[in-house]
Amino acid sequence: MPPDPDALVPDVPALRARLDAADYLADDALATALLLAVRMRQPILLEGEPGVGKTEAARALATVLDTPLIRLQCYEGLSAAEALYEWNYPRQLLAIRLAESRGEPLRDADLFTEDFLMPRPLLAAITHPGPRPAVLLIDEVDRADDEFEAFLLELLADAAVTVPELGTRTATVPPVAVLTSNRTRDLHDALKRRCLYHWIEYPDTERVAAVIRRRVPGAGEWLASRVAGAVDRLRADQRLTKPPGIAEAVNWAAAMRALGLTSFDANAADRTLGAVLKYAEDLAAVRAGGLAHLVDSDA
C-alpha cells in the first residue's frame, strides 16, 4: 500500500524539501498553505500576478504526492458539461445500429450508462480510485463565467458532482483541489468560503535567479543573476502594461542560452527582449529608454 499523503509530507519542512526536489522553490507560507490543503482535504485558492508559479505549484504538489494531476483550463463560455463529462456519441450510434440489425429493442436508458460515459476533468478527479487523491487543478477560474463558478460549489463543498442521466457521483478518495486566479475579476464569496486562500508574492531577485538555474540547463550564476536583476528592473517600470513574471525570466534566460550568448549586454537584451515582454507598447517603451541601465549589474 502506498504511503498516505499525510505520511509523505508530515510537516512544512518535509513538504518544502519534496517541492525543492521537484524543482519548485516554495517559501514557508506557501508550503504551509499546501500542507493544510492536503491535511484538511480542503480546496485551496492560489491568487497572484501572472507568472508567479501558481500552476506550477499544483504540478509540483502532484509530483510530491506521486499522484495524477488532472487539469481543467478555464475560459470564457466554459460550460459545466464540458468540464464534467460527455457521451461517446459514435459508440452510442453504433449500439443503435447493432440493435436495429438484430431486431432488438433499445431504450434510452441503455444508451446512457457508464459504458458510454467519457469523463472530463471534474468527473475524472471525483472518480479517481486512489489510493492517493488526485490533484485537481482548476486553472484560471477567474476566466470562467459566474454560472460555472456557481456550478463548482457542489464539487468543492461535497467532493461530488451530478450527472443528470446517472445521478450524483461522490468521491471515494476526494481530490486535492487547487484553484488558481489572476484576479481578472473578483470571485464570489461563496466560492472563496469553500477554499483555503494564499496569495503568492513575486519572489525576490535571489529566488528568481535560483529558479532560473533550476529551469535553464547550463545557466550559470552570472546569467541567472543578471537576468533576474534585469527582470526586477523591468517590473519596477511603471510604463509597462504587463510586467514580466518568473516564467518570462526563465524564458529570457533560455533564449540567451539558445543563442549561445556569453555576455548580457544591451545588444543581447535587445535581440531577446521578445522573450520577456509580450506587448508592442512595452517593447517600444523599454527600447526608447535605452537598454544600458537594464543590463547594468550595478544599477
mmCIF file with all atom_site columns, N, CA and C in Angstrom, residues 19 22 24 26 30 34 38 44 46 52-72 133-139 176-180 200 215:
data_model
loop_
_atom_site.group_PDB
_atom_site.id
_atom_site.type_symbol
_atom_site.label_atom_id
_atom_site.label_alt_id
_atom_site.label_comp_id
_atom_site.label_asym_id
_atom_site.label_entity_id
_atom_site.label_seq_id
_atom_site.pdbx_PDB_ins_code
_atom_site.Cartn_x
_atom_site.Cartn_y
_atom_site.Cartn_z
_atom_site.occupancy
_atom_site.B_iso_or_equiv
_atom_site.pdbx_formal_charge
_atom_site.auth_seq_id
_atom_site.auth_comp_id
_atom_site.auth_asym_id
_atom_site.auth_atom_id
_atom_site.pdbx_PDB_model_num
ATOM 1   N N  . LEU A 1 19  ? 9.107  19.573 -2.444  1.00 0.00 ? 19  LEU A N  1
ATOM 2   C CA . LEU A 1 19  ? 8.853  20.513 -3.530  1.00 0.00 ? 19  LEU A CA 1
ATOM 3   C C  . LEU A 1 19  ? 10.164 20.941 -4.186  1.00 0.00 ? 19  LEU A C  1
ATOM 4   N N  . ALA A 1 22  ? 11.310 18.505 -6.508  1.00 0.00 ? 22  ALA A N  1
ATOM 5   C CA . ALA A 1 22  ? 10.512 18.555 -7.734  1.00 0.00 ? 22  ALA A CA 1
ATOM 6   C C  . ALA A 1 22  ? 10.772 19.841 -8.518  1.00 0.00 ? 22  ALA A C  1
ATOM 7   N N  . TYR A 1 24  ? 10.606 22.937 -7.508  1.00 0.00 ? 24  TYR A N  1
ATOM 8   C CA . TYR A 1 24  ? 9.719  24.067 -7.205  1.00 0.00 ? 24  TYR A CA 1
ATOM 9   C C  . TYR A 1 24  ? 10.167 24.659 -5.881  1.00 0.00 ? 24  TYR A C  1
ATOM 10  N N  . ALA A 1 26  ? 9.489  26.823 -2.916  1.00 0.00 ? 26  ALA A N  1
ATOM 11  C CA . ALA A 1 26  ? 8.381  27.427 -2.179  1.00 0.00 ? 26  ALA A CA 1
ATOM 12  C C  . ALA A 1 26  ? 8.890  27.975 -0.858  1.00 0.00 ? 26  ALA A C  1
ATOM 13  N N  . LEU A 1 30  ? 3.781  29.446 1.533   1.00 0.00 ? 30  LEU A N  1
ATOM 14  C CA . LEU A 1 30  ? 3.117  28.645 0.500   1.00 0.00 ? 30  LEU A CA 1
ATOM 15  C C  . LEU A 1 30  ? 3.132  27.170 0.870   1.00 0.00 ? 30  LEU A C  1
ATOM 16  N N  . LEU A 1 34  ? -0.194 24.745 1.244   1.00 0.00 ? 34  LEU A N  1
ATOM 17  C CA . LEU A 1 34  ? -0.375 23.494 0.508   1.00 0.00 ? 34  LEU A CA 1
ATOM 18  C C  . LEU A 1 34  ? -0.499 22.310 1.461   1.00 0.00 ? 34  LEU A C  1
ATOM 19  N N  . VAL A 1 38  ? -3.709 19.580 1.848   1.00 0.00 ? 38  VAL A N  1
ATOM 20  C CA . VAL A 1 38  ? -3.595 18.127 1.841   1.00 0.00 ? 38  VAL A CA 1
ATOM 21  C C  . VAL A 1 38  ? -4.154 17.547 3.132   1.00 0.00 ? 38  VAL A C  1
ATOM 22  N N  . ILE A 1 44  ? -7.925 24.749 -2.151  1.00 0.00 ? 44  ILE A N  1
ATOM 23  C CA . ILE A 1 44  ? -7.128 25.943 -1.903  1.00 0.00 ? 44  ILE A CA 1
ATOM 24  C C  . ILE A 1 44  ? -7.162 26.830 -3.138  1.00 0.00 ? 44  ILE A C  1
ATOM 25  N N  . LEU A 1 46  ? -5.249 29.724 -5.023  1.00 0.00 ? 46  LEU A N  1
ATOM 26  C CA . LEU A 1 46  ? -3.980 30.434 -5.143  1.00 0.00 ? 46  LEU A CA 1
ATOM 27  C C  . LEU A 1 46  ? -4.178 31.628 -6.067  1.00 0.00 ? 46  LEU A C  1
ATOM 28  N N  . VAL A 1 52  ? 3.766  33.867 -11.469 1.00 0.00 ? 52  VAL A N  1
ATOM 29  C CA . VAL A 1 52  ? 4.464  33.704 -10.186 1.00 0.00 ? 52  VAL A CA 1
ATOM 30  C C  . VAL A 1 52  ? 4.533  32.244 -9.741  1.00 0.00 ? 52  VAL A C  1
ATOM 31  N N  . GLY A 1 53  ? 3.964  31.325 -10.526 1.00 0.00 ? 53  GLY A N  1
ATOM 32  C CA . GLY A 1 53  ? 4.118  29.914 -10.199 1.00 0.00 ? 53  GLY A CA 1
ATOM 33  C C  . GLY A 1 53  ? 2.907  29.244 -9.588  1.00 0.00 ? 53  GLY A C  1
ATOM 34  N N  . LYS A 1 54  ? 1.717  29.764 -9.840  1.00 0.00 ? 54  LYS A N  1
ATOM 35  C CA . LYS A 1 54  ? 0.508  29.163 -9.263  1.00 0.00 ? 54  LYS A CA 1
ATOM 36  C C  . LYS A 1 54  ? 0.234  27.788 -9.867  1.00 0.00 ? 54  LYS A C  1
ATOM 37  N N  . THR A 1 55  ? 0.247  27.720 -11.185 1.00 0.00 ? 55  THR A N  1
ATOM 38  C CA . THR A 1 55  ? 0.006  26.441 -11.852 1.00 0.00 ? 55  THR A CA 1
ATOM 39  C C  . THR A 1 55  ? 1.109  25.446 -11.526 1.00 0.00 ? 55  THR A C  1
ATOM 40  N N  . GLU A 1 56  ? 2.356  25.920 -11.514 1.00 0.00 ? 56  GLU A N  1
ATOM 41  C CA . GLU A 1 56  ? 3.475  25.029 -11.221 1.00 0.00 ? 56  GLU A CA 1
ATOM 42  C C  . GLU A 1 56  ? 3.412  24.488 -9.799  1.00 0.00 ? 56  GLU A C  1
ATOM 43  N N  . ALA A 1 57  ? 2.805  25.251 -8.886  1.00 0.00 ? 57  ALA A N  1
ATOM 44  C CA . ALA A 1 57  ? 2.653  24.756 -7.516  1.00 0.00 ? 57  ALA A CA 1
ATOM 45  C C  . ALA A 1 57  ? 1.796  23.498 -7.493  1.00 0.00 ? 57  ALA A C  1
ATOM 46  N N  . ALA A 1 58  ? 0.710  23.500 -8.280  1.00 0.00 ? 58  ALA A N  1
ATOM 47  C CA . ALA A 1 58  ? -0.159 22.322 -8.344  1.00 0.00 ? 58  ALA A CA 1
ATOM 48  C C  . ALA A 1 58  ? 0.570  21.156 -8.996  1.00 0.00 ? 58  ALA A C  1
ATOM 49  N N  . ARG A 1 59  ? 1.317  21.442 -10.064 1.00 0.00 ? 59  ARG A N  1
ATOM 50  C CA . ARG A 1 59  ? 2.082  20.376 -10.728 1.00 0.00 ? 59  ARG A CA 1
ATOM 51  C C  . ARG A 1 59  ? 3.084  19.749 -9.752  1.00 0.00 ? 59  ARG A C  1
ATOM 52  N N  . ALA A 1 60  ? 3.791  20.607 -9.036  1.00 0.00 ? 60  ALA A N  1
ATOM 53  C CA . ALA A 1 60  ? 4.801  20.105 -8.103  1.00 0.00 ? 60  ALA A CA 1
ATOM 54  C C  . ALA A 1 60  ? 4.160  19.310 -6.970  1.00 0.00 ? 60  ALA A C  1
ATOM 55  N N  . LEU A 1 61  ? 3.001  19.762 -6.509  1.00 0.00 ? 61  LEU A N  1
ATOM 56  C CA . LEU A 1 61  ? 2.322  19.035 -5.432  1.00 0.00 ? 61  LEU A CA 1
ATOM 57  C C  . LEU A 1 61  ? 1.924  17.640 -5.898  1.00 0.00 ? 61  LEU A C  1
ATOM 58  N N  . ALA A 1 62  ? 1.452  17.516 -7.139  1.00 0.00 ? 62  ALA A N  1
ATOM 59  C CA . ALA A 1 62  ? 1.106  16.196 -7.666  1.00 0.00 ? 62  ALA A CA 1
ATOM 60  C C  . ALA A 1 62  ? 2.344  15.305 -7.734  1.00 0.00 ? 62  ALA A C  1
ATOM 61  N N  . THR A 1 63  ? 3.481  15.894 -8.115  1.00 0.00 ? 63  THR A N  1
ATOM 62  C CA . THR A 1 63  ? 4.724  15.131 -8.152  1.00 0.00 ? 63  THR A CA 1
ATOM 63  C C  . THR A 1 63  ? 5.119  14.662 -6.754  1.00 0.00 ? 63  THR A C  1
ATOM 64  N N  . VAL A 1 64  ? 4.993  15.563 -5.792  1.00 0.00 ? 64  VAL A N  1
ATOM 65  C CA . VAL A 1 64  ? 5.344  15.229 -4.407  1.00 0.00 ? 64  VAL A CA 1
ATOM 66  C C  . VAL A 1 64  ? 4.476  14.082 -3.887  1.00 0.00 ? 64  VAL A C  1
ATOM 67  N N  . LEU A 1 65  ? 3.177  14.139 -4.192  1.00 0.00 ? 65  LEU A N  1
ATOM 68  C CA . LEU A 1 65  ? 2.254  13.112 -3.699  1.00 0.00 ? 65  LEU A CA 1
ATOM 69  C C  . LEU A 1 65  ? 2.263  11.862 -4.572  1.00 0.00 ? 65  LEU A C  1
ATOM 70  N N  . ASP A 1 66  ? 3.019  11.912 -5.693  1.00 0.00 ? 66  ASP A N  1
ATOM 71  C CA . ASP A 1 66  ? 3.080  10.780 -6.623  1.00 0.00 ? 66  ASP A CA 1
ATOM 72  C C  . ASP A 1 66  ? 1.683  10.348 -7.030  1.00 0.00 ? 66  ASP A C  1
ATOM 73  N N  . THR A 1 67  ? 0.929  11.326 -7.522  1.00 0.00 ? 67  THR A N  1
ATOM 74  C CA . THR A 1 67  ? -0.467 11.097 -7.883  1.00 0.00 ? 67  THR A CA 1
ATOM 75  C C  . THR A 1 67  ? -0.765 11.857 -9.169  1.00 0.00 ? 67  THR A C  1
ATOM 76  N N  . PRO A 1 68  ? -1.801 11.492 -9.909  1.00 0.00 ? 68  PRO A N  1
ATOM 77  C CA . PRO A 1 68  ? -2.089 12.189 -11.164 1.00 0.00 ? 68  PRO A CA 1
ATOM 78  C C  . PRO A 1 68  ? -2.477 13.646 -10.943 1.00 0.00 ? 68  PRO A C  1
ATOM 79  N N  . LEU A 1 69  ? -2.048 14.490 -11.874 1.00 0.00 ? 69  LEU A N  1
ATOM 80  C CA . LEU A 1 69  ? -2.527 15.862 -11.944 1.00 0.00 ? 69  LEU A CA 1
ATOM 81  C C  . LEU A 1 69  ? -3.617 15.902 -13.011 1.00 0.00 ? 69  LEU A C  1
ATOM 82  N N  . ILE A 1 70  ? -4.812 16.287 -12.617 1.00 0.00 ? 70  ILE A N  1
ATOM 83  C CA . ILE A 1 70  ? -5.939 16.405 -13.546 1.00 0.00 ? 70  ILE A CA 1
ATOM 84  C C  . ILE A 1 70  ? -6.250 17.887 -13.679 1.00 0.00 ? 70  ILE A C  1
ATOM 85  N N  . ARG A 1 71  ? -6.047 18.422 -14.893 1.00 0.00 ? 71  ARG A N  1
ATOM 86  C CA . ARG A 1 71  ? -6.129 19.868 -15.081 1.00 0.00 ? 71  ARG A CA 1
ATOM 87  C C  . ARG A 1 71  ? -7.352 20.265 -15.891 1.00 0.00 ? 71  ARG A C  1
ATOM 88  N N  . LEU A 1 72  ? -8.059 21.251 -15.392 1.00 0.00 ? 72  LEU A N  1
ATOM 89  C CA . LEU A 1 72  ? -9.143 21.886 -16.130 1.00 0.00 ? 72  LEU A CA 1
ATOM 90  C C  . LEU A 1 72  ? -8.737 23.327 -16.396 1.00 0.00 ? 72  LEU A C  1
ATOM 91  N N  . PRO A 1 133 ? -5.258 10.653 -3.282  1.00 0.00 ? 133 PRO A N  1
ATOM 92  C CA . PRO A 1 133 ? -6.130 11.563 -4.018  1.00 0.00 ? 133 PRO A CA 1
ATOM 93  C C  . PRO A 1 133 ? -5.418 12.178 -5.215  1.00 0.00 ? 133 PRO A C  1
ATOM 94  N N  . ALA A 1 134 ? -6.151 12.360 -6.306  1.00 0.00 ? 134 ALA A N  1
ATOM 95  C CA . ALA A 1 134 ? -5.604 13.106 -7.436  1.00 0.00 ? 134 ALA A CA 1
ATOM 96  C C  . ALA A 1 134 ? -5.511 14.578 -7.057  1.00 0.00 ? 134 ALA A C  1
ATOM 97  N N  . VAL A 1 135 ? -4.622 15.300 -7.715  1.00 0.00 ? 135 VAL A N  1
ATOM 98  C CA . VAL A 1 135 ? -4.579 16.756 -7.582  1.00 0.00 ? 135 VAL A CA 1
ATOM 99  C C  . VAL A 1 135 ? -5.393 17.335 -8.741  1.00 0.00 ? 135 VAL A C  1
ATOM 100 N N  . LEU A 1 136 ? -6.483 17.987 -8.404  1.00 0.00 ? 136 LEU A N  1
ATOM 101 C CA . LEU A 1 136 ? -7.358 18.609 -9.405  1.00 0.00 ? 136 LEU A CA 1
ATOM 102 C C  . LEU A 1 136 ? -6.986 20.078 -9.513  1.00 0.00 ? 136 LEU A C  1
ATOM 103 N N  . LEU A 1 137 ? -6.450 20.460 -10.658 1.00 0.00 ? 137 LEU A N  1
ATOM 104 C CA . LEU A 1 137 ? -6.070 21.850 -10.908 1.00 0.00 ? 137 LEU A CA 1
ATOM 105 C C  . LEU A 1 137 ? -7.167 22.519 -11.733 1.00 0.00 ? 137 LEU A C  1
ATOM 106 N N  . ILE A 1 138 ? -7.855 23.475 -11.135 1.00 0.00 ? 138 ILE A N  1
ATOM 107 C CA . ILE A 1 138 ? -8.853 24.280 -11.844 1.00 0.00 ? 138 ILE A CA 1
ATOM 108 C C  . ILE A 1 138 ? -8.167 25.609 -12.136 1.00 0.00 ? 138 ILE A C  1
ATOM 109 N N  . ASP A 1 139 ? -7.594 25.692 -13.319 1.00 0.00 ? 139 ASP A N  1
ATOM 110 C CA . ASP A 1 139 ? -6.662 26.769 -13.640 1.00 0.00 ? 139 ASP A CA 1
ATOM 111 C C  . ASP A 1 139 ? -7.381 27.989 -14.198 1.00 0.00 ? 139 ASP A C  1
ATOM 112 N N  . VAL A 1 176 ? -7.379 16.584 -4.076  1.00 0.00 ? 176 VAL A N  1
ATOM 113 C CA . VAL A 1 176 ? -6.824 17.829 -3.539  1.00 0.00 ? 176 VAL A CA 1
ATOM 114 C C  . VAL A 1 176 ? -7.049 18.872 -4.625  1.00 0.00 ? 176 VAL A C  1
ATOM 115 N N  . ALA A 1 177 ? -7.986 19.774 -4.398  1.00 0.00 ? 177 ALA A N  1
ATOM 116 C CA . ALA A 1 177 ? -8.378 20.748 -5.417  1.00 0.00 ? 177 ALA A CA 1
ATOM 117 C C  . ALA A 1 177 ? -7.566 22.028 -5.253  1.00 0.00 ? 177 ALA A C  1
ATOM 118 N N  . VAL A 1 178 ? -6.899 22.440 -6.330  1.00 0.00 ? 178 VAL A N  1
ATOM 119 C CA . VAL A 1 178 ? -6.124 23.678 -6.356  1.00 0.00 ? 178 VAL A CA 1
ATOM 120 C C  . VAL A 1 178 ? -6.721 24.579 -7.422  1.00 0.00 ? 178 VAL A C  1
ATOM 121 N N  . LEU A 1 179 ? -7.265 25.706 -7.006  1.00 0.00 ? 179 LEU A N  1
ATOM 122 C CA . LEU A 1 179 ? -7.811 26.682 -7.933  1.00 0.00 ? 179 LEU A CA 1
ATOM 123 C C  . LEU A 1 179 ? -6.815 27.823 -8.069  1.00 0.00 ? 179 LEU A C  1
ATOM 124 N N  . THR A 1 180 ? -6.639 28.329 -9.281  1.00 0.00 ? 180 THR A N  1
ATOM 125 C CA . THR A 1 180 ? -5.764 29.483 -9.467  1.00 0.00 ? 180 THR A CA 1
ATOM 126 C C  . THR A 1 180 ? -6.549 30.626 -10.074 1.00 0.00 ? 180 THR A C  1
ATOM 127 N N  . ILE A 1 200 ? 0.296  34.417 -3.701  1.00 0.00 ? 200 ILE A N  1
ATOM 128 C CA . ILE A 1 200 ? 1.708  34.156 -3.996  1.00 0.00 ? 200 ILE A CA 1
ATOM 129 C C  . ILE A 1 200 ? 2.371  35.459 -4.427  1.00 0.00 ? 200 ILE A C  1
ATOM 130 N N  . ARG A 1 215 ? 15.667 25.791 -13.889 1.00 0.00 ? 215 ARG A N  1
ATOM 131 C CA . ARG A 1 215 ? 14.838 25.545 -15.072 1.00 0.00 ? 215 ARG A CA 1
ATOM 132 C C  . ARG A 1 215 ? 15.596 25.670 -16.394 1.00 0.00 ? 215 ARG A C  1
#
